[in-house]
GROMACS .gro file of C-alpha atoms in nm:
model
  328
    1MET     CA    1  12.554  10.732  10.205
    2ASN     CA    2  12.799  10.691  10.496
    3PHE     CA    3  13.082  10.834  10.286
    4LEU     CA    4  12.881  11.147  10.208
    5LEU     CA    5  12.793  11.197  10.574
    6CYS     CA    6  13.154  11.161  10.681
    7HIS     CA    7  13.264  11.401  10.408
    8MET     CA    8  13.006  11.656  10.514
    9ARG     CA    9  13.133  11.658  10.872
   10ASP     CA   10  13.473  11.798  10.761
   11THR     CA   11  13.346  12.127  10.620
   12GLY     CA   12  13.470  12.381  10.871
   13ASN     CA   13  13.712  12.552  10.631
   14LEU     CA   14  13.494  12.536  10.318
   15PRO     CA   15  13.366  12.855  10.164
   16MET     CA   16  12.996  12.907  10.238
   17PRO     CA   17  12.872  12.845   9.877
   18LYS     CA   18  13.050  12.513   9.862
   19LEU     CA   19  12.908  12.410  10.200
   20TRP     CA   20  12.558  12.487  10.086
   21TRP     CA   21  12.619  12.298   9.761
   22ASN     CA   22  12.724  11.987   9.953
   23ARG     CA   23  12.411  12.015  10.165
   24ILE     CA   24  12.195  12.035   9.853
   25VAL     CA   25  12.365  11.730   9.703
   26LEU     CA   26  12.311  11.537  10.024
   27SER     CA   27  11.942  11.636  10.041
   28VAL     CA   28  11.881  11.525   9.684
   29PHE     CA   29  12.063  11.197   9.749
   30VAL     CA   30  11.853  11.126  10.057
   31ALA     CA   31  11.533  11.214   9.873
   32PHE     CA   32  11.614  10.966   9.594
   33CYS     CA   33  11.690  10.699   9.854
   34CYS     CA   34  11.349  10.757  10.013
   35ILE     CA   35  11.177  10.739   9.675
   36ASP     CA   36  11.356  10.414   9.590
   37GLN     CA   37  11.260  10.268   9.926
   38CYS     CA   38  10.894  10.367   9.880
   39ASN     CA   39  10.889  10.217   9.532
   40ALA     CA   40  11.040   9.898   9.667
   41MET     CA   41  10.776   9.882   9.939
   42ASP     CA   42  10.500   9.940   9.682
   43SER     CA   43  10.628   9.667   9.448
   44ASN     CA   44  10.703   9.417   9.723
   45PRO     CA   45  10.464   9.505  10.008
   46ILE     CA   46  10.507   9.329  10.341
   47SER     CA   47  10.171   9.432  10.485
   48PRO     CA   48   9.837   9.564  10.361
   49ARG     CA   49   9.784   9.936  10.328
   50GLU     CA   50   9.456   9.932  10.518
   51THR     CA   51   9.216   9.691  10.691
   52ILE     CA   52   8.853   9.783  10.639
   53ARG     CA   53   8.541   9.663  10.821
   54LEU     CA   54   8.267   9.538  10.593
   55TYR     CA   55   8.002   9.699  10.814
   56GLU     CA   56   8.014  10.017  11.021
   57GLY     CA   57   7.820   9.854  11.303
   58ASP     CA   58   7.764   9.490  11.386
   59ALA     CA   59   7.762   9.257  11.086
   60PRO     CA   60   7.431   9.082  11.011
   61GLY     CA   61   7.404   8.774  11.231
   62ALA     CA   62   7.696   8.870  11.454
   63THR     CA   63   7.691   8.693  11.791
   64GLY     CA   64   7.948   8.916  11.955
   65SER     CA   65   8.201   9.196  11.903
   66ALA     CA   66   8.530   9.003  11.921
   67GLU     CA   67   8.772   9.008  11.629
   68HIS     CA   68   8.630   8.688  11.484
   69ASP     CA   69   8.281   8.844  11.481
   70VAL     CA   70   8.393   9.134  11.260
   71PRO     CA   71   8.443   9.054  10.889
   72VAL     CA   72   8.708   9.274  10.721
   73ILE     CA   73   8.907   9.305  10.403
   74ALA     CA   74   9.279   9.383  10.399
   75TRP     CA   75   9.364   9.606  10.102
   76TRP     CA   76   9.686   9.542   9.908
   77PRO     CA   77   9.710   9.807   9.630
   78ALA     CA   78   9.850   9.719   9.288
   79ILE     CA   79  10.177   9.870   9.173
   80ASP     CA   80  10.026  10.069   8.886
   81ARG     CA   81   9.854  10.395   8.971
   82GLY     CA   82   9.592  10.359   8.697
   83LEU     CA   83   9.273  10.156   8.717
   84THR     CA   84   9.362   9.792   8.778
   85ALA     CA   85   9.177   9.467   8.817
   86ALA     CA   86   9.105   9.338   9.167
   87VAL     CA   87   9.067   9.000   9.335
   88VAL     CA   88   8.896   8.921   9.666
   89ILE     CA   89   9.085   8.634   9.837
   90CYS     CA   90   8.917   8.376  10.059
   91PRO     CA   91   9.183   8.188  10.261
   92GLY     CA   92   9.133   7.823  10.335
   93GLY     CA   93   9.110   7.652  10.673
   94GLY     CA   94   8.815   7.414  10.668
   95TYR     CA   95   8.571   7.694  10.768
   96GLY     CA   96   8.741   7.662  11.104
   97GLY     CA   97   9.046   7.888  11.054
   98LEU     CA   98   9.212   8.116  10.802
   99ALA     CA   99   9.549   8.019  10.653
  100ASP     CA  100   9.764   8.331  10.616
  101HIS     CA  101   9.981   8.188  10.337
  102GLU     CA  102   9.661   8.143  10.133
  103GLY     CA  103   9.572   8.506  10.201
  104SER     CA  104   9.863   8.746  10.244
  105ASP     CA  105  10.103   8.550  10.023
  106TYR     CA  106   9.846   8.531   9.745
  107ALA     CA  107   9.793   8.909   9.781
  108ARG     CA  108  10.166   8.978   9.740
  109TRP     CA  109  10.174   8.754   9.434
  110LEU     CA  110   9.876   8.928   9.275
  111VAL     CA  111  10.027   9.270   9.345
  112SER     CA  112  10.345   9.158   9.165
  113HIS     CA  113  10.122   9.108   8.859
  114ASN     CA  114   9.965   9.452   8.902
  115ILE     CA  115   9.636   9.327   9.044
  116SER     CA  116   9.488   9.486   9.357
  117ALA     CA  117   9.415   9.228   9.624
  118PHE     CA  118   9.167   9.220   9.912
  119VAL     CA  119   9.214   8.944  10.169
  120LEU     CA  120   8.883   8.858  10.333
  121ARG     CA  121   8.851   8.766  10.700
  122TYR     CA  122   8.515   8.592  10.691
  123ARG     CA  123   8.332   8.445  10.990
  124LEU     CA  124   8.390   8.080  11.074
  125GLY     CA  125   8.203   7.769  11.176
  126SER     CA  126   8.448   7.709  11.458
  127LYS     CA  127   8.315   8.033  11.613
  128GLY     CA  128   7.953   7.927  11.586
  129TYR     CA  129   7.864   8.069  11.245
  130ARG     CA  130   7.686   7.876  10.972
  131HIS     CA  131   7.582   7.930  10.614
  132PRO     CA  132   7.472   8.178  10.478
  133VAL     CA  133   7.691   8.402  10.696
  134MET     CA  134   8.013   8.317  10.507
  135LEU     CA  135   7.849   8.376  10.167
  136GLY     CA  136   7.712   8.702  10.300
  137ASP     CA  137   8.063   8.812  10.401
  138VAL     CA  138   8.225   8.744  10.064
  139SER     CA  139   7.926   8.897   9.883
  140ARG     CA  140   7.959   9.212  10.094
  141ALA     CA  141   8.333   9.224  10.020
  142MET     CA  142   8.267   9.214   9.645
  143ARG     CA  143   8.011   9.493   9.674
  144MET     CA  144   8.236   9.708   9.894
  145VAL     CA  145   8.532   9.681   9.659
  146ARG     CA  146   8.314   9.804   9.373
  147HIS     CA  147   8.150  10.077   9.585
  148HIS     CA  148   8.494  10.221   9.670
  149ALA     CA  149   8.642  10.162   9.325
  150THR     CA  150   8.767  10.521   9.299
  151LYS     CA  151   8.946  10.504   9.635
  152PHE     CA  152   9.103  10.169   9.548
  153SER     CA  153   9.185  10.274   9.187
  154ILE     CA  154   9.027   9.958   9.053
  155ASP     CA  155   8.799   9.882   8.761
  156PRO     CA  156   8.464   9.766   8.904
  157LYS     CA  157   8.405   9.561   8.589
  158ARG     CA  158   8.720   9.356   8.658
  159VAL     CA  159   8.675   9.205   9.006
  160GLY     CA  160   8.741   8.836   9.063
  161VAL     CA  161   8.745   8.593   9.353
  162MET     CA  162   9.011   8.348   9.463
  163GLY     CA  163   9.016   8.075   9.725
  164SER     CA  164   9.194   7.766   9.849
  165SER     CA  165   9.042   7.453  10.003
  166ALA     CA  166   8.735   7.569  10.204
  167GLY     CA  167   8.806   7.920  10.073
  168GLY     CA  168   8.777   7.765   9.730
  169HIS     CA  169   8.434   7.632   9.823
  170LEU     CA  170   8.330   7.977   9.940
  171SER     CA  171   8.460   8.118   9.611
  172VAL     CA  172   8.274   7.865   9.393
  173THR     CA  173   7.960   7.932   9.598
  174LEU     CA  174   7.993   8.301   9.516
  175LEU     CA  175   8.064   8.220   9.150
  176THR     CA  176   7.742   8.018   9.125
  177HIS     CA  177   7.524   8.236   9.351
  178GLY     CA  178   7.649   8.590   9.283
  179ASP     CA  179   7.391   8.856   9.200
  180ASP     CA  180   7.366   9.195   9.031
  181GLY     CA  181   7.287   9.393   9.346
  182ASN     CA  182   6.968   9.556   9.467
  183PRO     CA  183   6.922   9.898   9.302
  184SER     CA  184   6.666  10.001   9.565
  185ALA     CA  185   6.871   9.898   9.871
  186ASP     CA  186   6.894  10.154  10.151
  187ASP     CA  187   7.264  10.079  10.190
  188PRO     CA  188   7.443  10.208   9.875
  189ILE     CA  189   7.701   9.931   9.903
  190ASP     CA  190   7.429   9.669   9.857
  191ARG     CA  191   7.331   9.825   9.524
  192HIS     CA  192   7.651   9.690   9.366
  193PRO     CA  193   7.686   9.339   9.220
  194SER     CA  194   7.840   9.057   9.420
  195ARG     CA  195   7.896   8.862   9.099
  196ALA     CA  196   8.264   8.796   9.013
  197GLN     CA  197   8.412   8.834   8.665
  198LEU     CA  198   8.622   8.521   8.714
  199GLY     CA  199   8.741   8.277   8.979
  200ILE     CA  200   9.069   8.114   9.078
  201LEU     CA  201   9.014   7.790   9.271
  202CYS     CA  202   9.316   7.628   9.437
  203TYR     CA  203   9.262   7.264   9.549
  204PRO     CA  204   8.903   7.362   9.643
  205VAL     CA  205   8.639   7.178   9.837
  206VAL     CA  206   8.366   7.154   9.571
  207SER     CA  207   8.086   6.922   9.677
  208MET     CA  208   7.883   6.893   9.995
  209ILE     CA  209   7.695   6.573   9.909
  210THR     CA  210   7.931   6.316   9.764
  211ALA     CA  211   8.212   6.103   9.897
  212ASN     CA  212   8.444   6.369   9.754
  213THR     CA  213   8.348   6.635  10.009
  214HIS     CA  214   8.561   6.742  10.305
  215SER     CA  215   8.368   6.641  10.614
  216GLY     CA  216   8.526   6.898  10.847
  217SER     CA  217   8.445   7.185  10.611
  218ARG     CA  218   8.089   7.061  10.568
  219LYS     CA  219   8.028   7.033  10.941
  220ASN     CA  220   8.172   7.380  11.011
  221LEU     CA  221   7.966   7.531  10.732
  222LEU     CA  222   7.636   7.349  10.773
  223GLY     CA  223   7.629   7.183  11.112
  224ASP     CA  224   7.538   6.820  11.184
  225ASN     CA  225   7.209   6.772  10.999
  226PRO     CA  226   7.181   6.987  10.686
  227SER     CA  227   6.892   6.922  10.450
  228GLU     CA  228   6.944   6.742  10.121
  229GLU     CA  229   6.826   7.054   9.939
  230LEU     CA  230   7.092   7.269  10.109
  231LEU     CA  231   7.365   7.013  10.040
  232ARG     CA  232   7.278   7.014   9.672
  233ASP     CA  233   7.254   7.394   9.654
  234LEU     CA  234   7.606   7.430   9.798
  235SER     CA  235   7.767   7.164   9.579
  236GLY     CA  236   7.954   7.349   9.308
  237GLU     CA  237   7.929   7.076   9.047
  238LEU     CA  238   7.546   7.094   9.073
  239ALA     CA  239   7.518   7.471   9.110
  240VAL     CA  240   7.696   7.559   8.783
  241ASN     CA  241   7.461   7.736   8.542
  242ASP     CA  242   7.468   7.900   8.202
  243THR     CA  243   7.600   8.231   8.342
  244THR     CA  244   7.875   8.097   8.571
  245PRO     CA  245   8.194   8.307   8.523
  246PRO     CA  246   8.520   8.164   8.384
  247MET     CA  247   8.732   7.964   8.631
  248PHE     CA  248   9.094   7.866   8.668
  249LEU     CA  249   9.105   7.531   8.854
  250TRP     CA  250   9.406   7.345   8.985
  251HIS     CA  251   9.470   7.053   9.215
  252THR     CA  252   9.730   6.781   9.275
  253TRP     CA  253   9.721   6.403   9.264
  254GLU     CA  254   9.915   6.384   9.591
  255ASP     CA  255   9.656   6.588   9.783
  256THR     CA  256   9.490   6.354  10.035
  257GLY     CA  257   9.319   6.632  10.230
  258VAL     CA  258   9.071   6.724   9.956
  259LYS     CA  259   9.026   6.475   9.678
  260VAL     CA  260   9.085   6.578   9.317
  261GLU     CA  261   8.759   6.419   9.202
  262GLY     CA  262   8.561   6.725   9.315
  263VAL     CA  263   8.755   6.951   9.078
  264LEU     CA  264   8.716   6.703   8.793
  265GLU     CA  265   8.339   6.694   8.844
  266LEU     CA  266   8.325   7.071   8.857
  267ALA     CA  267   8.518   7.094   8.529
  268ALA     CA  268   8.284   6.843   8.367
  269SER     CA  269   7.983   7.045   8.480
  270LEU     CA  270   8.131   7.365   8.341
  271ARG     CA  271   8.187   7.186   8.013
  272ARG     CA  272   7.826   7.066   8.001
  273HIS     CA  273   7.706   7.423   8.051
  274ASN     CA  274   7.953   7.553   7.792
  275ARG     CA  275   8.125   7.774   8.048
  276PRO     CA  276   8.496   7.865   8.008
  277PHE     CA  277   8.752   7.711   8.238
  278GLU     CA  278   9.115   7.606   8.255
  279LEU     CA  279   9.210   7.295   8.453
  280HIS     CA  280   9.551   7.180   8.578
  281VAL     CA  281   9.609   6.867   8.779
  282TYR     CA  282   9.971   6.828   8.897
  283GLU     CA  283  10.119   6.510   9.032
  284LYS     CA  284  10.321   6.663   9.315
  285GLY     CA  285  10.206   6.881   9.600
  286PRO     CA  286  10.038   6.821   9.940
  287HIS     CA  287   9.719   6.986  10.049
  288GLY     CA  288   9.768   7.348  10.147
  289ILE     CA  289  10.073   7.397   9.923
  290GLY     CA  290   9.972   7.754   9.833
  291LEU     CA  291  10.233   7.922   9.616
  292GLY     CA  292  10.471   7.634   9.671
  293VAL     CA  293  10.710   7.828   9.894
  294ARG     CA  294  10.674   8.001  10.231
  295PRO     CA  295  10.712   8.287  10.278
  296TYR     CA  296  10.653   8.432   9.933
  297GLU     CA  297  10.977   8.552   9.774
  298PRO     CA  298  10.897   8.808   9.502
  299ASP     CA  299  11.258   8.820   9.384
  300HIS     CA  300  11.264   8.443   9.321
  301PRO     CA  301  10.962   8.355   9.105
  302GLU     CA  302  11.140   8.039   8.995
  303LYS     CA  303  11.069   7.892   9.339
  304LEU     CA  304  10.691   7.918   9.297
  305HIS     CA  305  10.472   7.625   9.198
  306PRO     CA  306  10.409   7.607   8.819
  307TRP     CA  307  10.041   7.690   8.866
  308THR     CA  308  10.138   8.052   8.930
  309ASN     CA  309  10.284   8.092   8.582
  310GLU     CA  310   9.982   7.932   8.416
  311CYS     CA  311   9.741   8.140   8.622
  312ALA     CA  312   9.925   8.467   8.548
  313ARG     CA  313   9.898   8.391   8.177
  314TRP     CA  314   9.529   8.305   8.210
  315LEU     CA  315   9.461   8.626   8.406
  316GLY     CA  316   9.626   8.827   8.131
  317GLU     CA  317   9.409   8.657   7.869
  318HIS     CA  318   9.108   8.778   8.069
  319SER     CA  319   9.239   9.138   8.090
  320PHE     CA  320   9.366   9.103   8.446
  321GLY     CA  321   9.727   9.182   8.538
  322LEU     CA  322  10.047   9.278   8.361
  323SER     CA  323   9.966   9.102   8.036
  324ALA     CA  324   9.655   9.316   8.004
  325LEU     CA  325   9.867   9.633   8.040
  326GLN     CA  326  10.110   9.513   7.779
  327LYS     CA  327   9.827   9.471   7.527
  328LYS     CA  328   9.731   9.839   7.552
   0.00000   0.00000   0.00000
């Protein structure tokens, strides 16, 4: 590029046709550079294309108008321009915060597998919110993604949910409580299903009632004195039913933040209800490991934790991602 620019400066004695030819060559070269740069940005995005409020006005139950009172989704488009699958991502953080590496990094990883990603900023217990506000936020996100399927170039019949730690609990709550929408709702968004086609649960908090729960997440979600009925209703291993969607579950033995027993009980419950799942328990990895490397490096997939390879394969088997495209 620099060579061409320098060469173009020394054109005073060139015949006019040759000068114009050089200008044309330079213009074409610059155009191709711009196209390449845009393609690189699309395949390895560093930021979402758009952040979208879940409600035009105040969200139901909002106690203020600060940023943490406004639930949003950050849209990360897939590489392919055709209809793709989509995943709504619920970052972890004990219902007290939102871990970016369990949101934005997951989105970049999904995009690299040609899956559109939507990172959810849901409302938090640390800001005074309690259940069912969080479930309402993720349910609204699922409905909105489907409502704007044409804009997002996604297949509304292939929308999943993904979450880590407390975000995993929010995801499993959606997976066991999702609905088919209200056809008579005044708001057209609410006419769409909140039900997910599948779920990816990364070292999730599962139970609210056993010794395997995460006390901080439970307090932020339910307060100090939740009823026994509510605790049971929000315990994933008890809420599984005969229509619960397929799940990809993974955890590590080393994780002391959230015990692995919750995932094992969830898997056992899925088995009892004859619901599909895939379970991986790795020896190594602390709580909050995410993709296994920070920040996400799309050009070095070998640095990622092995769960990413297994999950990509599993997603393809369920018609999500690159493997699904290769089958067509």
